Coordinates of N, CA, C and O in Angstrom, one line a residue:
M1 N 0.7 -1.4 -0.2 CA -0.3 0.0 0.1 C 0.9 1.4 0.1 O 0.6 2.1 0.7
A2 N 1.8 1.4 -0.5 CA 3.0 2.4 -0.8 C 2.1 3.3 -1.6 O 2.4 2.9 -3.0
A3 N 2.3 4.7 -1.5 CA 2.1 5.2 -2.8 C 3.3 6.7 -2.4 O 3.6 6.7 -1.8
P4 N 3.5 7.0 -3.8 CA 4.8 7.7 -4.1 C 5.1 9.3 -3.3 O 3.8 9.2 -3.6
A5 N 5.9 9.5 -2.6 CA 5.6 10.8 -2.3 C 7.3 11.8 -2.3 O 8.0 10.9 -3.2
E6 N 7.0 12.8 -2.0 CA 8.3 13.4 -2.5 C 9.3 13.1 -1.4 O 9.1 13.5 0.0
D7 N 10.7 13.3 -1.6 CA 11.6 12.5 -1.4 C 12.3 13.6 -0.2 O 12.7 14.1 -0.5
S8 N 11.3 13.6 1.1 CA 12.3 14.6 1.7 C 12.7 14.5 2.9 O 13.4 15.3 4.0
G9 N 12.9 12.9 3.2 CA 13.6 12.7 4.4 C 12.8 12.8 5.4 O 13.3 12.6 6.8
E10 N 11.4 13.1 5.5 CA 10.8 13.1 6.7 C 10.2 12.1 7.3 O 9.9 11.2 6.4
F11 N 9.8 11.6 8.5 CA 9.3 10.4 9.1 C 7.9 11.2 9.9 O 8.1 12.1 10.5
Y12 N 7.3 10.3 9.3 CA 5.5 10.0 10.0 C 5.1 8.6 9.9 O 5.4 8.0 9.5
L13 N 4.4 8.4 11.5 CA 4.0 7.7 11.7 C 2.9 7.6 12.5 O 2.8 8.6 13.6
R14 N 1.7 6.8 12.4 CA 0.3 6.8 13.2 C 0.0 5.7 13.2 O -0.4 4.8 12.7
Y15 N -0.7 5.4 14.8 CA -1.0 4.1 15.2 C -2.2 4.5 15.8 O -2.4 5.1 16.9
Y16 N -3.1 3.8 15.6 CA -5.1 3.6 16.3 C -5.5 2.5 16.7 O -5.5 1.6 15.5
V17 N -6.1 2.4 17.5 CA -6.8 0.8 17.7 C -7.8 1.9 19.1 O -7.7 2.3 19.5
G18 N -9.6 1.0 18.4 CA -10.0 1.4 19.1 C -11.2 1.0 18.9 O -11.5 0.2 17.8
H19 N -12.3 1.0 19.4 CA -14.1 0.6 19.1 C -15.0 1.7 19.7 O -14.1 2.5 20.8
K20 N -16.0 1.7 19.5 CA -16.9 2.1 20.2 C -18.1 1.2 20.5 O -18.4 0.3 19.8
G21 N -18.5 1.4 22.2 CA -19.0 0.3 22.8 C -19.7 1.1 24.0 O -20.1 2.9 23.9
K22 N -20.3 0.5 25.3 CA -21.2 1.1 25.7 C -20.7 2.2 26.7 O -21.2 3.2 27.5
F23 N -19.2 2.1 26.7 CA -18.3 3.8 27.5 C -18.1 4.7 26.3 O -17.1 5.6 26.0
G24 N -18.6 4.4 24.9 CA -18.5 5.1 24.2 C -17.4 5.1 23.1 O -16.7 4.1 23.2
H25 N -16.4 6.1 22.7 CA -15.6 5.5 21.8 C -13.8 5.9 22.5 O -13.7 6.3 22.6
E26 N -13.5 4.6 22.7 CA -12.5 4.3 23.8 C -11.2 4.2 22.6 O -11.5 3.8 21.3
F27 N -10.2 5.2 22.8 CA -8.8 4.5 21.8 C -7.8 5.0 22.2 O -7.7 5.2 23.3
L28 N -6.7 3.8 21.8 CA -5.5 4.4 21.9 C -4.5 5.0 20.6 O -5.0 4.3 19.7
E29 N -3.7 5.9 20.6 CA -3.4 6.3 19.5 C -2.0 7.2 19.7 O -1.6 7.9 21.0
F30 N -1.2 6.6 19.1 CA 0.5 7.1 18.9 C 0.6 7.9 17.8 O 0.0 7.4 16.3
E31 N 1.3 8.9 17.6 CA 2.1 9.4 16.6 C 3.5 9.8 16.4 O 3.4 10.4 18.0
F32 N 4.2 9.4 15.5 CA 5.7 10.1 15.7 C 5.5 11.1 14.3 O 5.3 10.8 13.4
R33 N 6.0 12.0 15.0 CA 6.2 13.1 13.9 C 7.5 13.3 13.2 O 8.8 12.8 13.8
P34 N 7.8 14.0 12.3 CA 9.2 14.3 11.2 C 9.8 14.6 12.4 O 11.9 14.6 12.6
D35 N 9.7 15.3 13.4 CA 10.6 16.2 14.3 C 11.4 15.2 15.3 O 12.1 15.5 16.5
G36 N 10.5 13.6 15.3 CA 11.0 12.8 16.4 C 10.5 12.7 17.1 O 9.8 11.9 18.5
K37 N 9.0 13.5 17.3 CA 8.1 13.4 18.5 C 7.2 12.6 18.6 O 6.9 12.2 17.2
L38 N 6.8 11.9 19.5 CA 5.7 10.7 20.0 C 4.9 11.4 20.8 O 5.0 11.8 21.5
R39 N 3.4 11.6 20.2 CA 2.4 12.0 21.1 C 1.4 11.0 21.0 O 1.5 9.7 20.1
Y40 N 1.3 10.9 22.0 CA 0.2 9.5 22.7 C -1.2 10.2 23.4 O -1.2 11.0 24.0
A41 N -2.1 9.4 22.7 CA -3.4 9.7 23.4 C -4.1 8.2 23.9 O -3.9 7.5 23.2
N42 N -5.0 8.2 24.7 CA -5.6 7.1 25.7 C -6.8 8.1 26.0 O -6.9 8.4 27.1
N43 N -7.5 7.4 25.4 CA -9.3 7.8 26.0 C -10.1 6.8 26.0 O -10.5 6.0 25.4
S44 N -10.0 6.5 27.8 CA -11.0 5.3 28.1 C -12.1 6.2 29.3 O -11.8 6.7 30.0
N45 N -13.4 5.8 28.5 CA -14.4 6.5 29.3 C -15.1 5.7 30.5 O -16.0 5.8 31.4
N46 N -14.3 4.2 30.7 CA -14.5 3.5 31.8 C -14.3 4.2 33.0 O -13.6 4.8 33.6
K47 N -15.1 3.9 34.4 CA -15.4 5.1 35.6 C -14.9 6.5 35.1 O -14.3 6.8 36.0
N48 N -15.5 6.9 34.2 CA -15.2 8.6 34.2 C -13.9 9.2 33.9 O -13.7 10.1 34.3
D49 N -13.1 8.0 33.5 CA -11.6 8.6 33.0 C -11.7 9.6 32.0 O -12.7 9.7 31.3
T50 N -11.0 10.3 32.5 CA -10.2 11.3 31.4 C -9.2 11.2 30.3 O -8.8 10.1 30.9
M51 N -9.6 11.8 28.9 CA -8.5 11.3 27.9 C -6.4 11.6 28.2 O -6.7 12.8 29.1
I52 N -6.0 11.0 28.4 CA -4.6 11.3 28.6 C -3.9 11.5 27.5 O -3.9 10.8 26.5
R53 N -2.6 12.5 27.7 CA -2.6 13.2 26.5 C -0.6 13.6 26.9 O -0.4 13.6 28.0
K54 N 0.0 12.7 26.0 CA 1.9 12.7 26.3 C 2.7 13.2 25.5 O 2.1 12.6 24.1
E55 N 3.9 13.4 25.1 CA 4.4 13.9 24.4 C 6.1 13.4 24.5 O 6.5 13.7 26.0
V56 N 6.7 13.1 23.8 CA 8.0 12.7 23.9 C 9.3 12.7 22.7 O 8.4 12.4 21.6
F57 N 10.4 12.9 22.6 CA 11.1 12.3 21.3 C 11.4 11.2 21.3 O 12.3 10.7 22.4
L58 N 11.6 10.8 20.0 CA 12.2 9.6 19.9 C 12.9 9.4 18.9 O 12.6 10.3 17.7
T59 N 13.5 8.3 18.1 CA 14.3 8.1 16.8 C 13.1 7.1 16.0 O 12.4 6.1 16.4
P60 N 13.3 7.5 14.7 CA 11.9 7.2 13.6 C 12.9 5.4 13.3 O 13.8 4.9 13.4
A61 N 11.3 4.2 13.1 CA 11.5 3.0 12.6 C 10.9 3.4 11.7 O 9.8 3.9 11.2
I62 N 10.9 1.9 10.7 CA 10.2 1.7 9.4 C 10.0 0.5 9.3 O 11.1 -0.2 9.5
I63 N 9.3 -0.2 9.0 CA 8.8 -1.5 8.4 C 7.9 -1.6 6.7 O 7.4 -0.8 6.2
K64 N 8.4 -2.7 6.3 CA 7.2 -2.8 4.8 C 7.2 -4.5 4.6 O 7.6 -5.7 4.8
E65 N 5.9 -4.3 4.9 CA 5.2 -5.3 4.9 C 4.1 -4.9 4.5 O 3.2 -3.8 3.5
D66 N 3.2 -5.9 4.0 CA 1.9 -5.7 3.2 C 0.6 -6.5 4.0 O 0.7 -7.7 4.3
D67 N -0.7 -5.6 4.4 CA -1.5 -6.5 5.3 C -2.6 -6.7 4.3 O -3.9 -7.2 5.1
N68 N -2.5 -6.8 3.0 CA -3.6 -7.9 2.3 C -4.2 -9.4 2.6 O -5.5 -9.4 2.4
N69 N -3.3 -9.9 3.2 CA -3.4 -11.2 4.2 C -3.4 -10.8 5.6 O -3.5 -12.6 6.2
W70 N -4.2 -10.2 6.2 CA -4.0 -9.7 7.5 C -5.6 -10.4 7.5 O -6.4 -9.5 6.6
P71 N -6.0 -10.2 8.8 CA -7.5 -10.4 9.2 C -8.1 -9.0 9.1 O -7.5 -7.7 9.3
E72 N -9.2 -8.7 8.5 CA -10.1 -7.8 8.3 C -10.5 -7.0 9.6 O -11.0 -8.0 10.6
P73 N -10.5 -5.6 9.6 CA -11.4 -5.3 11.1 C -12.7 -5.8 11.6 O -13.2 -5.7 10.3
D74 N -13.2 -6.3 12.7 CA -14.1 -6.6 12.9 C -14.9 -6.0 14.1 O -14.6 -4.9 14.3
R75 N -16.0 -6.6 14.8 CA -16.7 -6.1 15.6 C -16.2 -5.7 17.1 O -16.3 -5.0 18.0
T76 N -15.1 -6.8 17.0 CA -13.9 -6.7 18.1 C -13.2 -5.4 18.2 O -12.4 -4.7 18.9
G77 N -12.9 -4.5 16.8 CA -12.0 -3.6 16.6 C -11.3 -3.1 15.7 O -11.5 -4.2 14.8
R78 N -10.4 -2.5 15.7 CA -9.6 -2.0 14.1 C -7.9 -1.4 15.1 O -8.2 -1.0 16.0
Q79 N -7.1 -1.8 14.1 CA -5.9 -1.3 14.3 C -5.4 -1.0 13.1 O -5.6 -1.5 12.1
E80 N -5.0 0.4 13.0 CA -4.1 1.2 12.2 C -3.0 1.7 12.3 O -3.0 1.9 13.4
L81 N -2.3 1.4 11.3 CA -0.8 2.1 11.4 C -0.5 2.9 10.5 O -0.4 2.3 9.5
E82 N 0.1 4.0 10.3 CA 0.7 4.5 9.2 C 2.1 5.4 9.5 O 2.6 5.9 10.4
I83 N 2.6 4.9 8.3 CA 4.0 5.5 8.0 C 4.3 6.2 6.9 O 4.1 6.1 5.7
V84 N 5.4 7.4 7.0 CA 5.6 8.5 6.4 C 6.9 8.5 6.0 O 7.4 9.5 7.2
M85 N 7.8 8.0 5.4 CA 9.3 8.2 5.9 C 10.0 8.5 3.9 O 9.9 7.6 3.3
G86 N 10.5 9.5 3.8 CA 10.9 9.9 2.6 C 9.9 9.9 1.5 O 8.8 10.3 1.8
N87 N 10.6 8.9 0.2 CA 9.3 8.8 -0.4 C 8.4 7.9 0.0 O 7.8 7.5 -1.3
E88 N 8.2 7.1 0.9 CA 7.3 5.8 1.1 C 6.2 6.5 2.1 O 6.3 7.4 2.9
H89 N 4.9 6.3 1.8 CA 3.6 6.5 2.6 C 3.3 4.4 2.7 O 2.6 4.7 1.9
I90 N 3.0 4.5 3.6 CA 2.6 3.1 4.5 C 1.5 3.3 5.3 O 1.7 3.8 6.2
S91 N 0.3 2.6 5.0 CA -0.4 2.4 6.2 C -1.2 0.7 6.2 O -1.2 0.1 4.9
F92 N -1.4 0.4 7.3 CA -2.0 -0.7 7.3 C -3.1 -0.8 8.2 O -3.3 0.2 9.3
T93 N -4.1 -1.7 7.9 CA -5.3 -1.8 8.8 C -5.5 -3.1 9.0 O -5.4 -4.5 8.2
T94 N -5.7 -3.6 10.3 CA -6.3 -5.1 10.8 C -6.7 -5.0 11.4 O -7.2 -4.0 12.5
S95 N -7.5 -6.3 12.5 CA -8.2 -6.4 13.4 C -7.5 -6.3 14.6 O -6.7 -6.2 14.5
K96 N -8.0 -6.5 15.6 CA -7.5 -6.3 17.4 C -7.0 -7.7 17.2 O -7.7 -8.9 16.8
I97 N -5.6 -7.8 17.4 CA -4.6 -8.7 18.0 C -4.6 -9.3 19.3 O -4.4 -8.4 20.1
G98 N -5.0 -10.8 19.8 CA -5.3 -10.8 21.1 C -4.1 -11.5 21.4 O -3.8 -10.8 22.9
S99 N -3.2 -12.6 20.9 CA -2.3 -12.7 21.4 C -1.2 -12.9 19.7 O -1.8 -13.2 18.7
L100 N -0.2 -14.1 19.9 CA 0.7 -14.5 19.0 C 0.2 -16.1 18.4 O -0.3 -16.0 17.3
V101 N -1.2 -16.2 19.1 CA -1.9 -17.3 18.6 C -2.5 -17.0 17.4 O -2.8 -17.6 16.2
D102 N -3.2 -15.9 17.3 CA -4.2 -14.8 16.5 C -3.1 -14.5 15.4 O -3.4 -14.9 14.2
V103 N -1.9 -14.2 15.7 CA -0.8 -14.0 14.3 C -0.5 -15.2 14.1 O -0.9 -15.5 12.4
Q104 N -0.2 -16.1 14.4 CA -0.1 -17.8 13.8 C -1.1 -18.6 13.1 O -0.4 -19.2 12.0
S105 N -2.2 -18.5 13.3 CA -3.1 -18.6 12.4 C -3.9 -17.6 11.2 O -4.6 -17.9 10.7
S106 N -3.1 -16.7 11.5 CA -3.1 -15.7 9.8 C -2.4 -16.3 8.7 O -1.8 -17.4 8.7
K107 N -3.3 -15.6 7.4 CA -2.8 -16.0 6.2 C -1.5 -15.4 6.0 O -0.7 -15.7 5.0
D108 N -0.9 -14.5 6.9 CA 0.4 -14.0 6.9 C 1.0 -14.1 8.0 O 1.3 -13.0 8.5
P109 N 1.2 -15.2 8.5 CA 1.9 -15.2 10.2 C 3.5 -14.2 10.2 O 3.8 -13.5 11.1
E110 N 4.1 -14.1 9.0 CA 5.6 -13.5 9.1 C 5.1 -12.2 9.8 O 5.9 -11.5 10.1
G111 N 4.7 -11.6 8.4 CA 4.2 -10.0 8.2 C 3.5 -9.5 9.2 O 3.5 -8.6 10.2
L112 N 2.5 -10.5 10.0 CA 1.6 -9.9 11.0 C 2.2 -10.0 12.4 O 2.2 -9.0 13.1
R113 N 3.6 -11.2 12.5 CA 4.3 -11.2 13.6 C 5.1 -9.5 13.5 O 5.4 -9.2 14.5
I114 N 5.5 -9.5 12.5 CA 6.5 -8.7 12.9 C 5.8 -7.0 13.0 O 6.0 -6.3 13.7
F115 N 4.7 -6.7 12.5 CA 3.5 -5.6 12.6 C 3.3 -5.9 14.0 O 3.2 -4.6 15.2
Y116 N 2.7 -7.0 14.7 CA 2.8 -7.4 16.1 C 3.5 -7.0 16.9 O 3.2 -6.4 18.1
C117 N 4.9 -7.2 16.8 CA 6.2 -6.8 17.6 C 5.9 -5.2 17.7 O 6.4 -4.7 19.0
L118 N 6.0 -4.8 16.2 CA 6.2 -3.0 16.6 C 5.1 -2.2 17.6 O 5.5 -1.4 18.1
V119 N 3.7 -3.2 17.4 CA 2.9 -2.8 18.0 C 3.0 -2.8 19.4 O 3.1 -1.6 20.3
Q120 N 3.4 -3.7 20.0 CA 3.7 -4.1 21.5 C 5.0 -3.1 21.8 O 5.1 -2.7 23.2
G121 N 5.9 -2.7 21.0 CA 6.9 -2.1 21.2 C 6.1 -0.3 21.5 O 6.5 0.3 22.2
L122 N 5.2 -0.2 20.8 CA 4.7 1.2 20.8 C 3.8 1.5 21.8 O 3.7 2.0 22.5
L123 N 3.2 -0.1 22.6 CA 2.0 0.0 23.1 C 3.1 0.2 24.7 O 2.7 0.7 25.9
S124 N 4.0 -0.4 24.9 CA 5.2 -0.3 25.7 C 5.5 1.0 25.8 O 5.4 1.5 27.2
S125 N 6.1 1.4 25.1 CA 6.3 3.1 25.3 C 5.0 3.7 25.5 O 5.3 4.6 26.9
G126 N 3.6 3.6 25.3 CA 2.9 4.2 25.8 C 2.8 4.0 27.1 O 2.1 5.0 27.9
H127 N 2.9 3.0 27.6 CA 2.9 2.3 28.9 C 3.7 2.9 29.7 O 3.4 3.5 31.0
M128 N 5.1 2.9 29.5 CA 5.4 3.6 30.4 C 5.3 5.6 30.5 O 5.7 6.1 31.7
L129 N 5.2 6.0 29.3 CA 4.7 6.9 29.3 C 3.4 7.4 30.2 O 3.0 8.3 31.5
G130 N 2.7 6.7 30.4 CA 1.4 6.5 31.2 C 1.7 6.4 32.7 O 0.8 7.1 33.6
C131 N 2.7 5.2 32.8 CA 3.0 5.3 34.2 C 3.9 6.4 34.9 O 4.0 6.7 36.1
R132 N 4.8 7.3 33.9 CA 4.9 8.4 34.4 C 3.8 9.4 35.3 O 4.4 10.1 36.1
C133 N 2.7 9.4 34.5 CA 1.7 10.1 35.0 C 0.8 9.5 36.2 O -0.3 9.9 36.6
G134 N 1.0 8.2 36.3 CA 0.4 7.3 37.2 C -0.8 6.3 36.7 O -1.2 5.5 37.7
Y135 N -0.8 6.4 35.6 CA -2.4 5.4 35.1 C -2.2 5.2 33.2 O -1.9 6.3 32.6
V136 N -2.6 4.1 32.7 CA -2.7 4.1 31.4 C -3.2 2.8 31.6 O -3.3 1.6 32.2
D137 N -4.3 3.0 30.4 CA -5.6 1.7 30.3 C -5.2 0.9 29.4 O -5.5 1.6 28.0
V138 N -4.8 -0.4 29.1 CA -4.5 -1.0 27.4 C -5.2 -1.9 27.8 O -5.0 -2.5 26.6
G139 N -5.8 -2.3 28.5 CA -6.7 -2.9 29.0 C -7.8 -3.8 27.5 O -8.0 -4.6 27.3
M140 N -8.3 -2.6 26.8 CA -9.0 -2.6 25.7 C -8.6 -3.3 24.7 O -8.9 -3.7 23.6
L141 N -6.8 -3.6 24.4 CA -6.1 -4.1 23.2 C -6.4 -5.8 23.5 O -6.7 -6.1 22.2
S142 N -7.0 -6.0 24.5 CA -6.7 -7.6 24.7 C -7.8 -8.4 24.7 O -8.0 -9.7 24.7
G143 N -9.0 -7.6 23.8 CA -10.0 -8.6 23.7 C -11.3 -7.4 24.0 O -12.2 -7.6 23.4

């Protein structure tokens, strides 16, 4: 799903996972910007929680995979990852992944494993950011 872009050497990555349920629109979102800034947002309306937003600076990373054989988003939710780096613009969409068992049973276990590991790294980064403020809710991602 790469689309040509001007080779500016800039880097952009966005990841979103969420759903709309009895607590409204709950989501987790990360955004890496060209200047190395990571923006994090966590919106969980369970127990009347408020949205958490954090920012830090990180180094860029890129993956080259194809989501054509990954599970389609379904009623349990969706995951999106978008990367822009130089002349490449890549976006991925798949269903929420509960564990590596879900990855192994997919049509593209190797590609989905790379995506899964990258997302787990993003979530760990977000969790560390959340721990600095005393709270983060990543439970919505497990099912």
